[in-house]
Coordinates of C-alpha atoms and ligand atoms in Angstrom, one line a residue:
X1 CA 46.7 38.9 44.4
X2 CA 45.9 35.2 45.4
X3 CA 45.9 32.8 42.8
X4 CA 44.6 30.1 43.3
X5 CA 40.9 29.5 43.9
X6 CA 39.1 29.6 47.4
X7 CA 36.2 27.1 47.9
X8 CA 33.7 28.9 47.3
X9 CA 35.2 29.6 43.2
X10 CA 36.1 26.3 43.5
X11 CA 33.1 25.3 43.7
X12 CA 31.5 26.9 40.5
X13 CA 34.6 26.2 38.8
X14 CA 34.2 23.1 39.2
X15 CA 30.5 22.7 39.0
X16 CA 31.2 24.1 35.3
X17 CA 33.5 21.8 34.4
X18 CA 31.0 19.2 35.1
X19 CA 28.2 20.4 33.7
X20 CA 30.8 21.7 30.4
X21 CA 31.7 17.6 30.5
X22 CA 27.8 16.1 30.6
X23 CA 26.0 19.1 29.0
X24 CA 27.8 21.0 26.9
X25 CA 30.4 18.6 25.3
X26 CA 27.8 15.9 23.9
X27 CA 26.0 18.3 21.7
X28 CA 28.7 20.7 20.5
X29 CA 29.2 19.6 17.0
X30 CA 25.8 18.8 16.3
X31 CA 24.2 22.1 17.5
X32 CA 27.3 24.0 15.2
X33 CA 26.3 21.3 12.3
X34 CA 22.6 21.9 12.7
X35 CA 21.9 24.7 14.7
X36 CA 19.2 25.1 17.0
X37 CA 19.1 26.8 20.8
X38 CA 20.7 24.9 23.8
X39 CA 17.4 26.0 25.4
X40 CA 17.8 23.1 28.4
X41 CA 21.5 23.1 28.5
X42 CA 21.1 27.2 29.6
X43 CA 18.6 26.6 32.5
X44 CA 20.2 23.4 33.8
X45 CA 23.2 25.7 34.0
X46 CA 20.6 28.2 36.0
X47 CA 19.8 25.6 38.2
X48 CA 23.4 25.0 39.2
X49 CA 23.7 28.6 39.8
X50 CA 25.9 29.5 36.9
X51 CA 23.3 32.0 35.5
X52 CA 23.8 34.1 38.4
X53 CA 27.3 33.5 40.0
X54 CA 27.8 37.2 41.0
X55 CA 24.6 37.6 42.0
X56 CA 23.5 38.1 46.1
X57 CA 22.1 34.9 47.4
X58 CA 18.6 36.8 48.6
X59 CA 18.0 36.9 44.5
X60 CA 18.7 33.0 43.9
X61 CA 22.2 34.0 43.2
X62 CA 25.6 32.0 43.9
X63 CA 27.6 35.3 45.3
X64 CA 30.9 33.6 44.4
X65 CA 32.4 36.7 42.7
X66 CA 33.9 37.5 39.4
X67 CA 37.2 35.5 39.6
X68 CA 34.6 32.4 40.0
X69 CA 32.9 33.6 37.3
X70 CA 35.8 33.5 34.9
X71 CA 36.6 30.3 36.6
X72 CA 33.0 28.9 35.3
X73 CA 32.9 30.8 32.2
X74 CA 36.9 29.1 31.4
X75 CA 35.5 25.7 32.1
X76 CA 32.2 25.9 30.0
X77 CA 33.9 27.8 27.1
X78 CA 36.1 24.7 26.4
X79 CA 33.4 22.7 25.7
X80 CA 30.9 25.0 23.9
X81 CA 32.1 29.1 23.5
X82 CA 28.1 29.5 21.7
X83 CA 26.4 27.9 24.8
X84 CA 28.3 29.9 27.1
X85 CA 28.0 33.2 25.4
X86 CA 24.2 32.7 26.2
X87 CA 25.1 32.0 29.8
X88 CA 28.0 34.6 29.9
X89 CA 25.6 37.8 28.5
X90 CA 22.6 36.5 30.9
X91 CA 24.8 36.8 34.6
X92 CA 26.2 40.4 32.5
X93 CA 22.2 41.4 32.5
X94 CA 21.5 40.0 35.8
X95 CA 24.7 42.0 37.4
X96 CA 23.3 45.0 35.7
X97 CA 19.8 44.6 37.1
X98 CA 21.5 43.9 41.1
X99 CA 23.3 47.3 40.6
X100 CA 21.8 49.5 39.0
X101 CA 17.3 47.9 39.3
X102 CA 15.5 48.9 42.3
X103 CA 13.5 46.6 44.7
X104 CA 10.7 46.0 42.3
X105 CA 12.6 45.4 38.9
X106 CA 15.3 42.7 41.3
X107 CA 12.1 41.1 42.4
X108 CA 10.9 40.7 38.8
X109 CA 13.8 39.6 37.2
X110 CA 16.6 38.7 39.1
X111 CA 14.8 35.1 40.1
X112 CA 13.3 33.8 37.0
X113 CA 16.9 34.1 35.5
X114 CA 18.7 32.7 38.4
X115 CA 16.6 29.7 38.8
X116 CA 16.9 29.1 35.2
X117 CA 12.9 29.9 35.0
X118 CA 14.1 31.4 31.8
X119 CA 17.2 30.2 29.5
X120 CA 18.7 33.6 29.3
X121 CA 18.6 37.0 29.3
X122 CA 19.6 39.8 26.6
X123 CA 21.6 42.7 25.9
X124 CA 20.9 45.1 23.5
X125 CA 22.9 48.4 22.4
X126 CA 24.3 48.0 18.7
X127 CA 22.2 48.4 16.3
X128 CA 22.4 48.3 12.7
X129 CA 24.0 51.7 11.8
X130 CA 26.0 51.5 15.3
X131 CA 28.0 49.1 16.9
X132 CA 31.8 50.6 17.8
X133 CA 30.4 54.6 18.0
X134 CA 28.0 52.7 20.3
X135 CA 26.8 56.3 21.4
X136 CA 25.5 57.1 18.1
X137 CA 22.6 55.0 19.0
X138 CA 19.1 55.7 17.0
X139 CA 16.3 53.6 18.9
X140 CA 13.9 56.0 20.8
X141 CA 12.2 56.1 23.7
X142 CA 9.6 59.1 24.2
X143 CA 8.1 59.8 27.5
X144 CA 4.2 59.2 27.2
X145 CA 2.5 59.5 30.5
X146 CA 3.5 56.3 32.7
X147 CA 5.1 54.7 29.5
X148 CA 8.1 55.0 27.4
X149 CA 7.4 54.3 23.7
X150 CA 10.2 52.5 21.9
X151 CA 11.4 52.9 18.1
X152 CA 14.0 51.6 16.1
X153 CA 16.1 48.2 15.1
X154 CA 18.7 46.9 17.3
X155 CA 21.3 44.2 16.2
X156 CA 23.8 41.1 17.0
X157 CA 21.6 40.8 20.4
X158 CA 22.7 37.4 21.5
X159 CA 19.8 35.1 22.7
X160 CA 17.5 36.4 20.7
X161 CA 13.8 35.2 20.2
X162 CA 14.7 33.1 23.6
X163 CA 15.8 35.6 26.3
X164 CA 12.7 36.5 29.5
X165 CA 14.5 40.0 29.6
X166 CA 16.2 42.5 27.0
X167 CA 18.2 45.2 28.5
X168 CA 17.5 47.3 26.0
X169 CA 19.8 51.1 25.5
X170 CA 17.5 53.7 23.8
X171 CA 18.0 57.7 23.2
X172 CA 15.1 59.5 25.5
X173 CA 17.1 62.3 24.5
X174 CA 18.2 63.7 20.9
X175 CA 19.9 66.5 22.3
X176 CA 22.9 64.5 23.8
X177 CA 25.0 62.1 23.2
X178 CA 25.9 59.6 25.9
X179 CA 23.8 61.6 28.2
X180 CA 21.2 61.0 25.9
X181 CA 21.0 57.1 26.1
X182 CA 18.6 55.4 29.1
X183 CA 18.2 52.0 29.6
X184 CA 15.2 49.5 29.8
X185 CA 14.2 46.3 30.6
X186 CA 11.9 44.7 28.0
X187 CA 9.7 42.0 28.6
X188 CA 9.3 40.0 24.9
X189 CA 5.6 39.8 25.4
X190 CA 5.4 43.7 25.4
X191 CA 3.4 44.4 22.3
X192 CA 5.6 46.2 19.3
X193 CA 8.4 44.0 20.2
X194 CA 9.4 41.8 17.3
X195 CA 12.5 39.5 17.1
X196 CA 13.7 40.0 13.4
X197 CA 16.3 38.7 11.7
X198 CA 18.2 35.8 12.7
X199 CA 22.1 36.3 11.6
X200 CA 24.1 33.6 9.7
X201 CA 27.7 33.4 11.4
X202 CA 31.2 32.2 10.9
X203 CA 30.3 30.3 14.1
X204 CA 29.4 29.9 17.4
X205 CA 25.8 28.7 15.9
X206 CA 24.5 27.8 19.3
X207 CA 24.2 31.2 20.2
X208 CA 20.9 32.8 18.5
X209 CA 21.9 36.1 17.3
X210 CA 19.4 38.7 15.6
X211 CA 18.0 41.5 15.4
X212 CA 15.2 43.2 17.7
X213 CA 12.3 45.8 16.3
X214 CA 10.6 47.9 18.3
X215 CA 7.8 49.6 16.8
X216 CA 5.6 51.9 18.9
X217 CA 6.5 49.4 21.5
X218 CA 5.1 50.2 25.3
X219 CA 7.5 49.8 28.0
X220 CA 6.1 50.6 31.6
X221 CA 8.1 53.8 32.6
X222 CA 8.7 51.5 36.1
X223 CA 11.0 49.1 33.4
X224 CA 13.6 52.3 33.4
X225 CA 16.6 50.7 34.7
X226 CA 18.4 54.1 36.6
X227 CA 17.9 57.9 36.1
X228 CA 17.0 58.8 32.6
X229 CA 20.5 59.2 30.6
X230 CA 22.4 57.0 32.3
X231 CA 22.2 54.1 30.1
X232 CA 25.5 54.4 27.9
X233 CA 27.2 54.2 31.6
X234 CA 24.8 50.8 32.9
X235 CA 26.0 50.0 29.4
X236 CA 29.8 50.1 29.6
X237 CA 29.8 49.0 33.3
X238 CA 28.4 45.8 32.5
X239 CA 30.7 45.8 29.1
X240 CA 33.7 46.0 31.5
X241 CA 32.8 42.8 33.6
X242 CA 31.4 41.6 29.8
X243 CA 35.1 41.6 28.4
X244 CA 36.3 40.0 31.1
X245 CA 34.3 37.0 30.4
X246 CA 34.9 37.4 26.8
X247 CA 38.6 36.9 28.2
X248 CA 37.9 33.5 29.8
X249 CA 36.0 32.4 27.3
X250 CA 38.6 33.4 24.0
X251 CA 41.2 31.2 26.9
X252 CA 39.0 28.2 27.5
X253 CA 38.5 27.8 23.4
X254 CA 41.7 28.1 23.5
X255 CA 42.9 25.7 26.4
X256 CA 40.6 22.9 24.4
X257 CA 42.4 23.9 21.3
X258 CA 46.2 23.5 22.8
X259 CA 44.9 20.2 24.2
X260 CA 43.9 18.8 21.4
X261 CA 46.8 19.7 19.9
X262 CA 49.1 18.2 22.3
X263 CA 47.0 15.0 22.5
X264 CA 47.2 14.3 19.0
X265 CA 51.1 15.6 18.6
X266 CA 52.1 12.9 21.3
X267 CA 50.0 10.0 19.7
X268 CA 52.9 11.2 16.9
X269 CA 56.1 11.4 18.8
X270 CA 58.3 8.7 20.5
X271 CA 60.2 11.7 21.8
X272 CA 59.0 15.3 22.0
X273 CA 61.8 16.5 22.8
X274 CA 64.2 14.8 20.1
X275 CA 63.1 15.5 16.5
X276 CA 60.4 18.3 16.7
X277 CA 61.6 21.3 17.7
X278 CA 59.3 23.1 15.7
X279 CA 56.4 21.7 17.1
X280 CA 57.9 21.6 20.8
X281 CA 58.1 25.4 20.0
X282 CA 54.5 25.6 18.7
X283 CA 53.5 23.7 22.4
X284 CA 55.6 26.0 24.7
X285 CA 54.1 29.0 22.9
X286 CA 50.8 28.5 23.7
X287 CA 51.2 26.9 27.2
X288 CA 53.0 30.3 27.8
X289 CA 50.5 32.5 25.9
X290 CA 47.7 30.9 27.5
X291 CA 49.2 31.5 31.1
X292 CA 49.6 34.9 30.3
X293 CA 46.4 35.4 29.5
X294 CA 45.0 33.8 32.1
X295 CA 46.6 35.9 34.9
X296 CA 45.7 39.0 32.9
X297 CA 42.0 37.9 32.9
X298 CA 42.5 37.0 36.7
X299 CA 43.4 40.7 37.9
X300 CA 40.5 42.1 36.2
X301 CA 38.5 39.8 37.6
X302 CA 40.1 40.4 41.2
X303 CA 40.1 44.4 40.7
X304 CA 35.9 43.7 40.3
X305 CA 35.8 41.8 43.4
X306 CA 37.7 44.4 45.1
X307 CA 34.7 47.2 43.8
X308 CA 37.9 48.9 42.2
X309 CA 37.7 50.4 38.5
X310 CA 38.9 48.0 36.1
X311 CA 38.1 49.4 32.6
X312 CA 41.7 49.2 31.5
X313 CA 42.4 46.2 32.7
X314 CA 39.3 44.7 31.3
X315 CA 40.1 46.0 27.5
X316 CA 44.0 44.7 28.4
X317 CA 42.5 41.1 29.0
X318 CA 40.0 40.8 26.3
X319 CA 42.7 42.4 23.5
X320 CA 45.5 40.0 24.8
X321 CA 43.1 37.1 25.6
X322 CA 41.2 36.7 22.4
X323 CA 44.2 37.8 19.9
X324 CA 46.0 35.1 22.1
X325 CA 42.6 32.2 21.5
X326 CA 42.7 33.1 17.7
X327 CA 46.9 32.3 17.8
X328 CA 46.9 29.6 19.3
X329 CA 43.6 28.0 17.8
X330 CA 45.9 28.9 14.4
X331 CA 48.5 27.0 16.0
X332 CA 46.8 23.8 16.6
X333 CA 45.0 23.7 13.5
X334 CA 48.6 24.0 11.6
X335 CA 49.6 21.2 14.1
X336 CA 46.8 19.1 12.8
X337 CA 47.7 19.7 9.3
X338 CA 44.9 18.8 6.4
X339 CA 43.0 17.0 9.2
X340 CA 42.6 20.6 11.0
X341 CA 40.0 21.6 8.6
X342 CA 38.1 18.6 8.5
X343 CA 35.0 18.2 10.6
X344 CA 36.6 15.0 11.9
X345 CA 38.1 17.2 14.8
X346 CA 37.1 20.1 16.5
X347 CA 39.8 22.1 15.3
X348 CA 38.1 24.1 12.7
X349 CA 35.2 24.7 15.1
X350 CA 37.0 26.2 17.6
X351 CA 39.0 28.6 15.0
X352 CA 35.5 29.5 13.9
X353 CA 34.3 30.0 17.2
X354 CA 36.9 32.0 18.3
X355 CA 36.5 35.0 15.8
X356 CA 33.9 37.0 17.1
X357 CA 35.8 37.2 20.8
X358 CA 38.0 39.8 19.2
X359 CA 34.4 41.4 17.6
X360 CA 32.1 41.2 20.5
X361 CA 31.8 43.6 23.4
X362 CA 34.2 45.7 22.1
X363 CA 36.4 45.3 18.9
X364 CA 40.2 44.9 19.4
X365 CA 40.6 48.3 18.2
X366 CA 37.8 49.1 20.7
X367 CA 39.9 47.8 23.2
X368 CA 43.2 49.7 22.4
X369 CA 40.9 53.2 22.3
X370 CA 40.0 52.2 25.8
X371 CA 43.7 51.4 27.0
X372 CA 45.3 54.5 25.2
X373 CA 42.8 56.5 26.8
X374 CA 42.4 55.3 30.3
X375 CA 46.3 55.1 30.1
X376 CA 46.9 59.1 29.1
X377 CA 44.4 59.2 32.3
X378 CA 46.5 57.3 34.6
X379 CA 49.3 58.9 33.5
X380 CA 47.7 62.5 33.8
X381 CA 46.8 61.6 37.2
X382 CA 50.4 60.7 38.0
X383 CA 52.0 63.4 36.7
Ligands
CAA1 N1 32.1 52.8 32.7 C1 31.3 53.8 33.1 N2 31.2 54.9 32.4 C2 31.9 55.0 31.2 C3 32.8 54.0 30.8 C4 32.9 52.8 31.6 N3 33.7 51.8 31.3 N4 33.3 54.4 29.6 C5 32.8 55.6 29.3 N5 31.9 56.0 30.3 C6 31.2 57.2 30.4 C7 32.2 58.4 30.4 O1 32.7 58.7 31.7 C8 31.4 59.5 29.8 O2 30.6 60.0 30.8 P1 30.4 61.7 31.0 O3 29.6 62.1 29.8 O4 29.6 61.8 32.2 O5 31.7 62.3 31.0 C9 30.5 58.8 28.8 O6 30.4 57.4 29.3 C10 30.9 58.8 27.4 O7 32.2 58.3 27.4 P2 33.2 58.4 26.1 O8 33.3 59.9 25.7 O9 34.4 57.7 26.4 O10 32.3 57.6 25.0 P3 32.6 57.3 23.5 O11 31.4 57.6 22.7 O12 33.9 58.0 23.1 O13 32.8 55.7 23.6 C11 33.9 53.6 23.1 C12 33.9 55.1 23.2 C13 34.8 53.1 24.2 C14 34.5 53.3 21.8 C15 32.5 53.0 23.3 O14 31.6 53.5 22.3 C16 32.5 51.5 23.2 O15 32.9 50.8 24.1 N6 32.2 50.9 22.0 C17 32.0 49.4 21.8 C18 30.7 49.0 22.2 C19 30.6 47.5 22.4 O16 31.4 46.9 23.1 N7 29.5 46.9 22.0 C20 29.2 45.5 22.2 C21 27.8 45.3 22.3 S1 27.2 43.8 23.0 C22 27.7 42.6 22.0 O17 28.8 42.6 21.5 C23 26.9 41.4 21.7 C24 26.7 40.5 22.8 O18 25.8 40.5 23.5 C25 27.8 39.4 23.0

């Protein structure tokens, strides 16, 4: 596996850590302080081609691959994790829509996000009653003539209110489980479609998060994204590739966590290496754990490139990789001491953003389901 970056992921690497530097990084703390939506931020990132870095070139894209993309997503993420969730769930979408959408629906949809026409695009399978079972869905969609009609309340859909498309998992049929999920692309315009409830978080406050209702809401049957029943598949497809950006993300929180943390230890020490063993400990630790992670992230990133399965490494990354941010962000804020908690640094914002990578796109507990599994698989097929 090669580590370092060609030029091509060089390229949106460091693109992102520009942009991370101008865009991002100037209005961090006051978008956590007083809310609101990075609304420009998020196209100017399309624009640069960050909304659609896997994405062929014909649809606007940057086709520079998944380790770029974790490259980009590292970059942004250490400046603001709730702008680039927004940017992170959009290229998921758009990935979804180049596999899985046929000519008509990658015409529609795949430009307008690419260009940065719109801000962002959604993602929508939990729902109020469902969000680890995430087959247990209840949302309908019933067949009527060249329509599907949509029913129910969907949750914790990130860009909410500001996203040009929702991919949107609803049961067309009761009978089945999985089978029973197909997925849609949902214009917000589309009357019965209602953005509801805006949710109050722990953090990451750039990122608008709420609720969806559908109610009797008309979706052209053309919007079906695949054969009818296999949404729960488009679903956790795109949630593989989605953990591994939830992986760079939880490590570039995570990298500006450590940093901080070393910048403001040796504004304290004549000599590291002397007198502070404890702390030189702390340090090590997360320059280690944060390596670690990394290369983790980097093979699932690699085993997409190479169009090979990666769902087990993909839950491996994001378990280790955000457990890892939340450590280390721990760590720093302990090396901070009373001033950690303060709004003076970004410290505490970072431990706050970091929580929900070990919730999102899988729970931790998710993720070890996954690995058990796919690991009594791998085993089964060895044996
Ligand atoms: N890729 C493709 N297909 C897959 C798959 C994968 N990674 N994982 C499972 N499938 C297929 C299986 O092959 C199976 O297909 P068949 O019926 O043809 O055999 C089907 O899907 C059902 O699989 P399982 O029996 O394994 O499904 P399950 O109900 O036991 O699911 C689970 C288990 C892994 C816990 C799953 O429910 C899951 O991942 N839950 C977490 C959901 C999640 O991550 N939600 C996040 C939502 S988005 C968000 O967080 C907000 C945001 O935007 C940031």
């Amino acid at each position: 596996m090669e580590l370092g970056l060609d030029p091509r992921q060089e390229d949106a690497r460091s693109t992102a850590a520009r942009l991370g530097r101008t865009l991002l990084a100037p209005d961090a703390a006051r978008f956590d302080r007083d809310g609101g939506y990075p609304i420009d931020t998020l196209r100017a990132l399309g624009r640069e081609g960050l909304l659609g870095i896997n994405i062929p070139k014909a649809y606007g894209g940057r086709a520079a691959g998944v380790v770029a993309y974790v490259a980009a997503v590292r970059e942004l993420a250490a400046h603001c994790a709730a702008t680039t969730v927004g940017m992170m769930v959009t290229n998921m979408v758009a990935e979804a829509i180049a596999k899985y959408g046929d000519d008509a629906q990658k015409d529609a949809y795949l430009r307008p996000i690419t260009a940065g026409q719109w801000p962002a695009a959604g993602f929508s399978l939990s729902e109020p009653g469902s969000g680890s079972d995430a087959a247990s869905l209840r949302t309908t969609a019933v067949r009527d003539g060249d329509h599907y009609v949509l029913d129910g309340t969907k949750a914790w859909v990130t860009s909410g209110g500001y996203a040009g498309v929702y991919l949107v998992m609803a049961r067309t049929d009761p009978e089945q489980r999985s089978r029973g999920i197909s997925a849609f692309l949902v214009e917000p315009e589309t009357p019965g479609f209602e953005v509801a409830r805006a949710e109050e978080k722990l953090g990451q406050h750039a990122s608008a998060t709420t609720q969806l209702v559908f109610d009797g809401c008309r979706v052209p049957a053309a919007n079906r994204l695949g054969p009818e029943g296999i949404g729960f598949k488009i679903a956790m497809n795109s949630l593989d590739g989605g953990r591994v950006g939830v992986s760079a993300q939880a490590i570039g929180v995570a990298t500006a966590a450590a940093a901080a943390a070393t910048r403001h230890l040796a504004g304290q020490m004549d000599d590291l290496a002397a007198d502070h063993a404890d702390r030189q400990r702390e340090l090590a630790d997360c320059a280690t754990e944060i390596d670690a992670a990394w290369l983790l992230c980097l093979r699932a990133a690699a085993l997409k490139d190479a169009g090979k399965p990666l769902t087990r490494e993909a839950a491996m990354s994001k378990l280790f990789c955000t457990e890892m941010a939340h450590r280390v962000c721990e760590r720093a804020l302990r090396i901070f001491g009373a001033d950690g908690i303060s709004g003076a640094h970004p410290i505490e914002r970072y431990l706050r953003d970091v929580r929900v990578t070990r919730i999102y796109e899988g729970t931790s507990e998710v993720q070890r389901i996954v690995i058990a599994r796919e690991t009594l698989r791998l085993m089964a097929r060895q044996a």
